[in-house]
Tab-separated table of C-alpha atoms and ligand atoms in Angstrom:
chain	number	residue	atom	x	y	z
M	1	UNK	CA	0.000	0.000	0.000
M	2	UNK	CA	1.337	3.719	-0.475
M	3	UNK	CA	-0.432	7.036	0.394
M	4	UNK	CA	-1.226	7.548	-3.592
M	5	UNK	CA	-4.502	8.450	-3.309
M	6	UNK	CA	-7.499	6.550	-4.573
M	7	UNK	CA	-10.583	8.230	-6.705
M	8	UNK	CA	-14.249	8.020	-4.399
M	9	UNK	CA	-16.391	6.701	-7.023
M	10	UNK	CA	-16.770	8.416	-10.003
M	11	UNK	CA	-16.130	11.567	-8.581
M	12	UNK	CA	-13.412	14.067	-9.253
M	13	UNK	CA	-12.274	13.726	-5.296
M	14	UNK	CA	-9.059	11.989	-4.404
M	15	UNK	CA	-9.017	9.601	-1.065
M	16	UNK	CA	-5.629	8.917	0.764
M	17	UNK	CA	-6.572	5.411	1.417
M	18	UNK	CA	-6.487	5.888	5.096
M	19	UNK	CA	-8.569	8.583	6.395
M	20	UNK	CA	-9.262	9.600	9.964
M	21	UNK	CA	-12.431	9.014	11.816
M	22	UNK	CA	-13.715	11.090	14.459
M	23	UNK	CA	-16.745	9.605	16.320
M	24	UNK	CA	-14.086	9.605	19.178
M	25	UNK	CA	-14.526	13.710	18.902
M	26	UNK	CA	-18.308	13.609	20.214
M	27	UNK	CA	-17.217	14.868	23.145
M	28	UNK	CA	-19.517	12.682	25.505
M	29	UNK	CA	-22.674	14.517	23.812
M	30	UNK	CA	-25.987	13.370	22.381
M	31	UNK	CA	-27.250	9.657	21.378
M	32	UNK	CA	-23.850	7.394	20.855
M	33	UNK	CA	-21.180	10.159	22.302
M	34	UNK	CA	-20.867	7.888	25.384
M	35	UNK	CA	-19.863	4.964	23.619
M	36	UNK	CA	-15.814	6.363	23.946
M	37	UNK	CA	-14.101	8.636	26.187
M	38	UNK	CA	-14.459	12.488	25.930
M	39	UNK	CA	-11.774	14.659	24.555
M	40	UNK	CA	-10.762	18.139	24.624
M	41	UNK	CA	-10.163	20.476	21.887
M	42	UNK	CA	-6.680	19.962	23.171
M	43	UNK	CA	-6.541	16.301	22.481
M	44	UNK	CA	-8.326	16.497	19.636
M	45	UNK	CA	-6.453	18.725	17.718
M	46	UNK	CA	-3.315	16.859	18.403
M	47	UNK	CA	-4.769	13.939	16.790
M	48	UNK	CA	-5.755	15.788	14.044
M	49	UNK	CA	-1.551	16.899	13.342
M	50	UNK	CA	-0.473	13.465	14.189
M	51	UNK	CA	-2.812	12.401	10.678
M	52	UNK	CA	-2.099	15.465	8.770
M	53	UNK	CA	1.702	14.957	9.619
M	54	UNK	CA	1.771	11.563	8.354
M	55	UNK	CA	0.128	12.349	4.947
M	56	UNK	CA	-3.656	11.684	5.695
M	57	UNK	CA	-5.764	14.249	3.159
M	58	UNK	CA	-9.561	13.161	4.592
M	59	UNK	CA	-11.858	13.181	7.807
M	60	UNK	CA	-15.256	11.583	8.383
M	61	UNK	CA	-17.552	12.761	10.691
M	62	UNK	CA	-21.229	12.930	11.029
M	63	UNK	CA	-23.872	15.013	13.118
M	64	UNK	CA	-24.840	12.253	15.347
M	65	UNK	CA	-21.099	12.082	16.706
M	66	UNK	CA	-22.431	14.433	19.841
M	67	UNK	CA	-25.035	16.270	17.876
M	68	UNK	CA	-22.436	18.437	15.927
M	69	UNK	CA	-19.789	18.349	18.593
M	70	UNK	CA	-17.473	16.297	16.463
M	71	UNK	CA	-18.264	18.359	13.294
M	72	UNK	CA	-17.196	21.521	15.268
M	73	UNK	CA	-14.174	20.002	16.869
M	74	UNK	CA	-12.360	18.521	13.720
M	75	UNK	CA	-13.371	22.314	11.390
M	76	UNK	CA	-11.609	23.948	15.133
M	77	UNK	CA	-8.735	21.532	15.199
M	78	UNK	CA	-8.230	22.379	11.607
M	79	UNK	CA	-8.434	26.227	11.804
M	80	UNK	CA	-5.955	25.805	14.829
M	81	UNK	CA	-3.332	23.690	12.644
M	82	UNK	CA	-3.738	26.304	10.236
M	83	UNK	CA	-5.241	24.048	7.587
M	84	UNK	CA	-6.110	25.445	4.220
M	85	UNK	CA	-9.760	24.711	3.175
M	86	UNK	CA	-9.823	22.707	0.405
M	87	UNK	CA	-6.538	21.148	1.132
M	88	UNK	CA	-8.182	18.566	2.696
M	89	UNK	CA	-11.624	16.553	2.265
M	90	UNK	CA	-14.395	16.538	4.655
M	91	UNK	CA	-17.063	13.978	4.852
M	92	UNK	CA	-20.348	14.146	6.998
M	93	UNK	CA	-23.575	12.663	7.391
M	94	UNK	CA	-27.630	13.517	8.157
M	95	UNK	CA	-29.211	11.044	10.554
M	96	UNK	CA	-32.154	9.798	8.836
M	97	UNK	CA	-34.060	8.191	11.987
M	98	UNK	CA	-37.563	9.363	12.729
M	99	UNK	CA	-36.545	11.753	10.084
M	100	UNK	CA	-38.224	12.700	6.627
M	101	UNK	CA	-36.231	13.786	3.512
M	102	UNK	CA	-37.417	17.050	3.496
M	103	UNK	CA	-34.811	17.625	6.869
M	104	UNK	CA	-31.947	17.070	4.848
M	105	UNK	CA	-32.533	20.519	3.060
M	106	UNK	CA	-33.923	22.281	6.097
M	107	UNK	CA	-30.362	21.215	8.332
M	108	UNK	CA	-27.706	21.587	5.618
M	109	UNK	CA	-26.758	25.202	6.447
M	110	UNK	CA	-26.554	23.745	10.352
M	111	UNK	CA	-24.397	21.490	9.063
M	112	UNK	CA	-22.141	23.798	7.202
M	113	UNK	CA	-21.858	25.955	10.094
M	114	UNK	CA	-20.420	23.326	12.499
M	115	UNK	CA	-17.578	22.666	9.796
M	116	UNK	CA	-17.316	26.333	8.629
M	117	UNK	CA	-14.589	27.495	6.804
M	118	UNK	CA	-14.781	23.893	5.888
M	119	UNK	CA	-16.406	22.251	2.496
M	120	UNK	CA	-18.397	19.375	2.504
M	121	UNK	CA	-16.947	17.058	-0.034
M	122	UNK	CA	-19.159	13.724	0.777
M	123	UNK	CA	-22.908	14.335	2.301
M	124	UNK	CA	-23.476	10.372	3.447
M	125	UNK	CA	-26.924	9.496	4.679
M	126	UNK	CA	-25.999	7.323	7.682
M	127	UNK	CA	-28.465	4.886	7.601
M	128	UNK	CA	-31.276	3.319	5.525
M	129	UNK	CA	-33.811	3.874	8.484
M	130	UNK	CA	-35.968	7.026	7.628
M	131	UNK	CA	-39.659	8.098	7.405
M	132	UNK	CA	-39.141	9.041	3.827
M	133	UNK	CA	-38.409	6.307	0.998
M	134	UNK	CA	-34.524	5.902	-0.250
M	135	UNK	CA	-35.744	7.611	-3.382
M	136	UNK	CA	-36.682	11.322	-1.726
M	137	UNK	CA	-33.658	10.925	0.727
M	138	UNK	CA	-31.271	10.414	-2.269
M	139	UNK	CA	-33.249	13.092	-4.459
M	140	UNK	CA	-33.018	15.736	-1.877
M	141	UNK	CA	-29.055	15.040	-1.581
M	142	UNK	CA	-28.987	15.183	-5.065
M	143	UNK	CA	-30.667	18.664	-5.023
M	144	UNK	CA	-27.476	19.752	-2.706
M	145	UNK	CA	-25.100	18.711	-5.154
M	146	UNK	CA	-27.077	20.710	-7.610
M	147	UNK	CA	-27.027	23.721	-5.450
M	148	UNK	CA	-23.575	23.731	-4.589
M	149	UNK	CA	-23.894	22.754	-0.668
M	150	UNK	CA	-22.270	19.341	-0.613
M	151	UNK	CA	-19.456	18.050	-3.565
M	152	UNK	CA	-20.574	14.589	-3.953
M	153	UNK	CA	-23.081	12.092	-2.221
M	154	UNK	CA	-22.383	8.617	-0.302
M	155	UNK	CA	-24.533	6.208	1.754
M	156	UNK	CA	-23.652	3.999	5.107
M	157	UNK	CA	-24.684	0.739	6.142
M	158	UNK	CA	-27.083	0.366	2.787
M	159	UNK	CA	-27.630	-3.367	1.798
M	160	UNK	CA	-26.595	-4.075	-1.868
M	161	UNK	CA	-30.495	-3.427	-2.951
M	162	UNK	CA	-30.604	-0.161	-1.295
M	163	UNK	CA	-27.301	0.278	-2.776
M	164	UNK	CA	-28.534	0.040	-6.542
M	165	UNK	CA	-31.514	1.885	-6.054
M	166	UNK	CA	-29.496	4.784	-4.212
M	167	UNK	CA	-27.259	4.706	-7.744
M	168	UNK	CA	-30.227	4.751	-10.300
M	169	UNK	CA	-32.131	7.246	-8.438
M	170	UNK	CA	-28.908	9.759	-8.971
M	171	UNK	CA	-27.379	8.543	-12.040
M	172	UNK	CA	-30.665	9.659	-13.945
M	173	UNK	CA	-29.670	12.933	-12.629
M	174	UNK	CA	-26.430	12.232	-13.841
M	175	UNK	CA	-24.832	12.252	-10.007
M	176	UNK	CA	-22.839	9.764	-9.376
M	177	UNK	CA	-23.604	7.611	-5.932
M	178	UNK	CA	-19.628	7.807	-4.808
M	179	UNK	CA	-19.240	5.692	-1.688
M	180	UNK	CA	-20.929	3.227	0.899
M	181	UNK	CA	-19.846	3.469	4.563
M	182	UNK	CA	-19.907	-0.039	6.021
M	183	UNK	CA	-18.232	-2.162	9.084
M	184	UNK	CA	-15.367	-3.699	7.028
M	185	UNK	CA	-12.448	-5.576	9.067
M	186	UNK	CA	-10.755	-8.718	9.696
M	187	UNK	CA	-13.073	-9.734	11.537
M	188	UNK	CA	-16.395	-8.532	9.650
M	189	UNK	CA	-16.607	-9.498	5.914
M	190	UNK	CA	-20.133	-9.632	5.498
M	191	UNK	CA	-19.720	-7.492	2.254
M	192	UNK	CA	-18.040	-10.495	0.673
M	193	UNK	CA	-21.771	-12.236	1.441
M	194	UNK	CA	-24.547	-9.806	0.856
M	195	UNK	CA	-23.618	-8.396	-2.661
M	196	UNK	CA	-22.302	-5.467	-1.237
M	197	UNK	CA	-18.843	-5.462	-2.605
M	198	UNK	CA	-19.827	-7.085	-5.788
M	199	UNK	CA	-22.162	-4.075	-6.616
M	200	UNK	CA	-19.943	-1.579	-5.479
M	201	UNK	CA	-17.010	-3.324	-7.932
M	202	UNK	CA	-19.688	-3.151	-10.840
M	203	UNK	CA	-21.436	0.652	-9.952
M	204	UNK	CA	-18.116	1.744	-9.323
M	205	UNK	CA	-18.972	3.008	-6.106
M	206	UNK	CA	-16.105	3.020	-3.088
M	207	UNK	CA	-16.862	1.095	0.510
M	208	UNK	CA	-15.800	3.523	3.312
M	209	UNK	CA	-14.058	0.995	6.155
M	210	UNK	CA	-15.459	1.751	9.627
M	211	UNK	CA	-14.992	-0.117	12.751
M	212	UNK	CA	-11.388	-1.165	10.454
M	213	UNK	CA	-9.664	-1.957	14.033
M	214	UNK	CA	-12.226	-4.051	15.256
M	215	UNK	CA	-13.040	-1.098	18.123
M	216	UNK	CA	-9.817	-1.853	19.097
M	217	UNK	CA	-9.727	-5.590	18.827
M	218	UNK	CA	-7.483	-6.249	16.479
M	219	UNK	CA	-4.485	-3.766	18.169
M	220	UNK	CA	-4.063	-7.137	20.566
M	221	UNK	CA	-4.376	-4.757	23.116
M	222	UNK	CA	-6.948	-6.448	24.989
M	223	UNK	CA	-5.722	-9.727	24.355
M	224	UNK	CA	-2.607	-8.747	25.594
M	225	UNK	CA	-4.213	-7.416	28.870
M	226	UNK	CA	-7.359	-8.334	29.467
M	227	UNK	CA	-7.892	-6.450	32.600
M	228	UNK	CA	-7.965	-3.525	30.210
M	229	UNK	CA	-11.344	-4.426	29.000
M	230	UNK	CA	-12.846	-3.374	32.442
M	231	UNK	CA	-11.725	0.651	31.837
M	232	UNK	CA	-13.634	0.596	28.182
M	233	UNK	CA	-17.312	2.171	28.405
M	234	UNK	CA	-20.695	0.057	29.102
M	235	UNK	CA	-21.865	-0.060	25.228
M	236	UNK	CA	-18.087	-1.490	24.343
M	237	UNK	CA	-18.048	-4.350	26.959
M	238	UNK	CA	-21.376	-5.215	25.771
M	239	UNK	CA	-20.862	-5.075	21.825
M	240	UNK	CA	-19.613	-8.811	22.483
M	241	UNK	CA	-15.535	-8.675	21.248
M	242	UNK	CA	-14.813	-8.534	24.742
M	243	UNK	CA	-15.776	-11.261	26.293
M	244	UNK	CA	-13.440	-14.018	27.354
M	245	UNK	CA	-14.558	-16.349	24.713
M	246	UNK	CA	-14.726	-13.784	21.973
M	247	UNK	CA	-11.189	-12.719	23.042
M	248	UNK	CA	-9.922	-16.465	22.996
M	249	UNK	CA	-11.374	-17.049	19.370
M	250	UNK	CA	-10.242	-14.086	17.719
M	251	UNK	CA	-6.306	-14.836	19.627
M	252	UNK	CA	-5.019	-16.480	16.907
M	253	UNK	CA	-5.801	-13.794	14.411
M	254	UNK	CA	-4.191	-11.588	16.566
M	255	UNK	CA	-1.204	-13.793	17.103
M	256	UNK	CA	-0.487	-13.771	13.185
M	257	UNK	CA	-1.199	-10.440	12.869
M	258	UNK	CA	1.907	-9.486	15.804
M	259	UNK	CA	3.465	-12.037	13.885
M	260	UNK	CA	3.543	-10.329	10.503
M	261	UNK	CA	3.873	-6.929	12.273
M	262	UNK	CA	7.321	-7.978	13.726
M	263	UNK	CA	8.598	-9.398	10.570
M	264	UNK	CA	7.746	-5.322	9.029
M	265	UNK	CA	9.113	-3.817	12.178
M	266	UNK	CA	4.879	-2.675	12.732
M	267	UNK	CA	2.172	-2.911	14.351
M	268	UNK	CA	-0.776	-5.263	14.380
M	269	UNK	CA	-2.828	-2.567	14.149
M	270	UNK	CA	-1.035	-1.401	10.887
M	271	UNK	CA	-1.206	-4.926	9.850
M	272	UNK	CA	-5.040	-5.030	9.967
M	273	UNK	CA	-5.112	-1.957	8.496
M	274	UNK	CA	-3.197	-2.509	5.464
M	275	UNK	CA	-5.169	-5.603	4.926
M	276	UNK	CA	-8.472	-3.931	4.446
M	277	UNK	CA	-7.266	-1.503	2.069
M	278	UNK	CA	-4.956	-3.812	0.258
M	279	UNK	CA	-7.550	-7.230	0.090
M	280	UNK	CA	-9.709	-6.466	-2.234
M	281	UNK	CA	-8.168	-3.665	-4.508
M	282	UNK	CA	-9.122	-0.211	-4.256
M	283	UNK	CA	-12.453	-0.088	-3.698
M	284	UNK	CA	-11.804	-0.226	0.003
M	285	UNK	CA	-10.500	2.794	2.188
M	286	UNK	CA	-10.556	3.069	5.718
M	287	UNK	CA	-11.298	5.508	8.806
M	288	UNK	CA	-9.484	4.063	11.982
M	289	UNK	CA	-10.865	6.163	14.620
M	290	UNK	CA	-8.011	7.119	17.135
M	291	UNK	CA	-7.987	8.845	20.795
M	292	UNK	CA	-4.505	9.530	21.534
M	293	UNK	CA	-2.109	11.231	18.804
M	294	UNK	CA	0.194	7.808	18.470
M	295	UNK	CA	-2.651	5.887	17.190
M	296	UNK	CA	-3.372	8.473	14.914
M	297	UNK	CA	0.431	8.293	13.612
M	298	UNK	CA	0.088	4.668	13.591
M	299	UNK	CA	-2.882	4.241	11.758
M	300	UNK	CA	-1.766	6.448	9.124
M	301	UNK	CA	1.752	4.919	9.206
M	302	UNK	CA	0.008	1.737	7.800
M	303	UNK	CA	-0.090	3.259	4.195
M	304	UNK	CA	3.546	3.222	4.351
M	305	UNK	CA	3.221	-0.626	5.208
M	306	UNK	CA	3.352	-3.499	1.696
M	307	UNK	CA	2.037	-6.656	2.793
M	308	UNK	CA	2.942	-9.427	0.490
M	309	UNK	CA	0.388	-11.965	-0.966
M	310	UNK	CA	1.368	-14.850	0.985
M	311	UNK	CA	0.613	-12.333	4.029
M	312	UNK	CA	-2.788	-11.220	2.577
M	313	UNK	CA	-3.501	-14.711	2.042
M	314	UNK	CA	-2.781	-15.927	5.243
M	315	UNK	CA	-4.669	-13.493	7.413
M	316	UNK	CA	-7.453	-14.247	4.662
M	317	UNK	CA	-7.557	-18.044	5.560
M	318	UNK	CA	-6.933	-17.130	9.643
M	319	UNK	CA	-9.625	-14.747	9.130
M	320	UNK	CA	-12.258	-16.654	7.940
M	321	UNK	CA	-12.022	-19.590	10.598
M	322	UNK	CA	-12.730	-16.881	13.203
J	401	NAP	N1	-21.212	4.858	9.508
J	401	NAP	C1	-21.334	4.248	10.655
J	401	NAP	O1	-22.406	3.756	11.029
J	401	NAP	C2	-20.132	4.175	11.559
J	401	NAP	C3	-20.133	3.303	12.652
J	401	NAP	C4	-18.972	3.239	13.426
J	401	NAP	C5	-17.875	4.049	13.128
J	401	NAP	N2	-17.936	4.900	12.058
J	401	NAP	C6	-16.765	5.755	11.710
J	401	NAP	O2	-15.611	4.941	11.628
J	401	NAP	C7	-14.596	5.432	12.491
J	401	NAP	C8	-13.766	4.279	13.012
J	401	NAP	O3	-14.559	3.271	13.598
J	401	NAP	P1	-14.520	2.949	15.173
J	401	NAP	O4	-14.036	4.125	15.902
J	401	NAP	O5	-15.846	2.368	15.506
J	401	NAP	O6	-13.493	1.715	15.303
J	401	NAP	P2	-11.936	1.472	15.015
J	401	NAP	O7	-11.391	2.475	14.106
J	401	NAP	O8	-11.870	0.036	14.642
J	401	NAP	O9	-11.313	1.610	16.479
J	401	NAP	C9	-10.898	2.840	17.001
J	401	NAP	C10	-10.452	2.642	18.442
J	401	NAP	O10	-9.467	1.610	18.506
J	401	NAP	C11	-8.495	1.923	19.469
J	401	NAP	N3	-7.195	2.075	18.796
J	401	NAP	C12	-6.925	2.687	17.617
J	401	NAP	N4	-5.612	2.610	17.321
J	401	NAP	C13	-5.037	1.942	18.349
J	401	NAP	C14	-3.719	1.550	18.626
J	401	NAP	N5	-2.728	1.807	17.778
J	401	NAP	N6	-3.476	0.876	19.771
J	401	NAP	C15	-4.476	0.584	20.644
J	401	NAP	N7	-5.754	0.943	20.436
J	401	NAP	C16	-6.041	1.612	19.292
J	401	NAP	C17	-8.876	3.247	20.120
J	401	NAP	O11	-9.632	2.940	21.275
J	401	NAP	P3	-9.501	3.891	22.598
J	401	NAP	O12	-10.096	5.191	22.188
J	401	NAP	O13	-10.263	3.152	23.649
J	401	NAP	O14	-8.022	3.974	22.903
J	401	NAP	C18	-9.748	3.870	19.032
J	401	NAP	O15	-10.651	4.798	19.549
J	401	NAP	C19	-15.341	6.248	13.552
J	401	NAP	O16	-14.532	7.225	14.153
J	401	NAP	C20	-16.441	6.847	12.713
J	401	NAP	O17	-15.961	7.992	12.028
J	401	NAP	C21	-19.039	4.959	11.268
C-alpha cells in the first residue's frame, strides 16, 4: 500500500486510502457520544496533526457524533493547525431516523456551520432507516449537489439493494452515488456475502471501512491485557468482542497479525489496516478512529506498510475460521 490516493467513485475527489475518523470527537454529547471517552479540543487537535503529519488528506464525521460536537471540533482543530480549506476533504452525514427527507434541506446550512470554513466534499446518509423512501432521501441530496452545498453524495450501512436503487435514483440525474460506509475488518466481511462489494465493484462506487480496528480488537491490546477491557465504556463491553470467549477465538488472528507486524518492524494494528485496504483492490478505504495522537500516527503509518500476498492470504484463511 502507499499514500497515492485513490478516486471516491466516479467523482473528481481523491481519497488517501487511510482517512481519519472522528466519532471519538463527540465529546460525551448526544445519542452514541458515550460509547468512547471524551476529549478536549486539546486532544483532539493533536490527533488531528499526528494524521495530517503523516500524509492523511480526509476526515469523516457525522452530526450524530455528539449532535455536531465532532463536526465543530475537527473544522476547530483544523483552523488551529492552520489548515487550508480545500486542502483537505471533509465527509459528513444527516441522521435519517424518525426523520423525513425534506430535513436534509432544512439542516444543511446547520451542518455547514459546524464545519465552517470547511467544504463538505461527501454528504453520506448514515443509515437506511428514515420516514421518507430511499428515493426522496437520495433526491433531496442530489438537489445539494445541484445547489452547490455538498461536492458529492455517499450512503452507510445500505444493503446491496438499497445500494442500486441509491445509484439509479442519482445517475438519472447524472450524479454519481460515490461511496458506501460499512463495518469492514478482519473480523467482519459480510460485504463479501450480501452483494455489497460485488455491486460496489460493478457501480463503481467506493466502501468507506469503519470499525477497520475491530473497536480496538485487532491492536491485541486487549488480548494482551485483558484487565484492560474493564476501563472501556458500558456499550463497548457489551458489543460482544470482549468477552473471554470472543477474546480467545479471535487470539489467533491476533497472534499472526503481531506475527507479521514484527517481521515489518509494525504494528498489528497497521497490519489489519493494510489488509483492508490492500484485500480487495481499491475499492476499500478506511477511517481508523483514534484517541490519543500515536494511534493516529500509527494508523496512518500503515499506508507506508506493503504486505505481500502470501501475508494477505494468510490473514485471509486465519480470518475466515474466526
Ligand atoms: N457509519 C457508521 O455507522 C459508523 C459506525 C462506526 C464508526 N464509524 C466511523 O468509523 C470510524 C472508526 O470506527 P470505530 O471508531 O468504531 O473503530 P476502530 O477504528 O476500529 O477503532 C478505534 C479505536 O481503537 C483503538 N485504537 C486505535 N488505534 C489503536 C492503537 N494503535 N493501539 C491501541 N488501540 C487503538 C482506540 O480505542 P480507545 O479510544 O479506547 O483507545 C480507538 O478509539 C469512527 O470514528 C467513525 O468515524 C461509522
Amino acid at each position: 500500500m502507499s499514500t497515492q490516493s485513490r478516486r471516491l467513485g466516479r467523482s473528481d475527489i481523491e481519497l488517501t486510502p487511510v482517512g481519519l475518523g472522528t466519532w471519538q470527537f463527540s465529546k460525551g454529547r448526544g445519542l452514541v457520544g458515550g460509547f468512547w471517552k471524551s476529549l478536549d479540543d486539546e486532544a483532539t487537535t493533536a490527533v488531528v496533526a499526528a494524521s495530517l503529519e503523516r500524509g492523511v488528506s480526509w476526515f469523516d464525521t457525522a452530526e450524530i457524533y455528539g449532535r455536531g460536537e465532532s463536526e465543530r471540533s475537527l473544522a476547530r482543530a483544523l483552523t488551529t493547525l492552520k489548515v487550508t480549506p480545500g486542502s483537505v476533504r471533509i465527509a459528513t452525514k444527516w441522521w435519517p431516523m424518525l426523520r423525513t427527507a425534506g430535513n436534509i434541506p432544512r439542516t444543511i446550512d446547520e451542518r455547514l456551520e459546524c464545519l465552517s470554513p470547511w467544504a463538505i466534499d461527501l454528504y453520506q446518509i448514515h443509515q437506511p432507516f428514515s420516514l421518507s423512501s430511499v428515493a426522496k432521501q437520495i433526491d433531496a441530496m442530489g438537489d445539494l449537489v445541484e445547489a452547490g452545498k455538498v461536492g458529492s453524495v455517499g450512503v452507510s450501512n445500505f444493503s446491496a439493494n438499497a445500494m442500486e436503487e441509491a445509484h439509479a435514483v442519482l445517475a438519472r440525474r447524472g450524479i454519481p452515488l460515490v461511496s458506501n460506509q460499512v463495518r469492514i475488518s478482519l473480523l467482519d466481511r459480510s460485504i463479501e456475502r450480501n452483494g455489497v462489494l460485488e455491486a460496489a465493484r460493478r457501480l463503481g462506487i467506493t466502501l468507506i471501512a469503519y470499525s477497520p480496528l475491530a473497536q480496538g480488537v485487532l491492536t491485541g491490546r486487549f488480548h494482551d491485557d485483558p484487565a484492560a477491557v474493564a476501563s472501556v465504556s458500558w456499550g463497548r463491553r457489551v458489543s460482544g468482542s470482549l468477552g473471554p470467549a470472543a477474546l480467545k477465538r479471535t487470539r489467533p488472528l491476533v497472534e499472526e497479525l503481531q506475527r507479521i507486524a514484527a517481521a515489518h518492524g509494525a504494528t498489528p494494528s497497521q497490519v489489519a489496516l493494510s489488509w483492508v485496504v490492500s484485500f480487495w483492490g481499491d475499492v476499500v478505504v478506511a477511517i481508523p478512529g483514534a484517541s490519543k495522537p500515536s494511534q493516529a500516527t500509527e494508523a496512518a503509518a500503515a499506508m507506508n506498510l506493503d504486505l505481500g500476498r502470501d501475508e494477505l492470504e494468510r490473514l485471509d484463511r486465519l480470518s475466515r475460521q474466526t
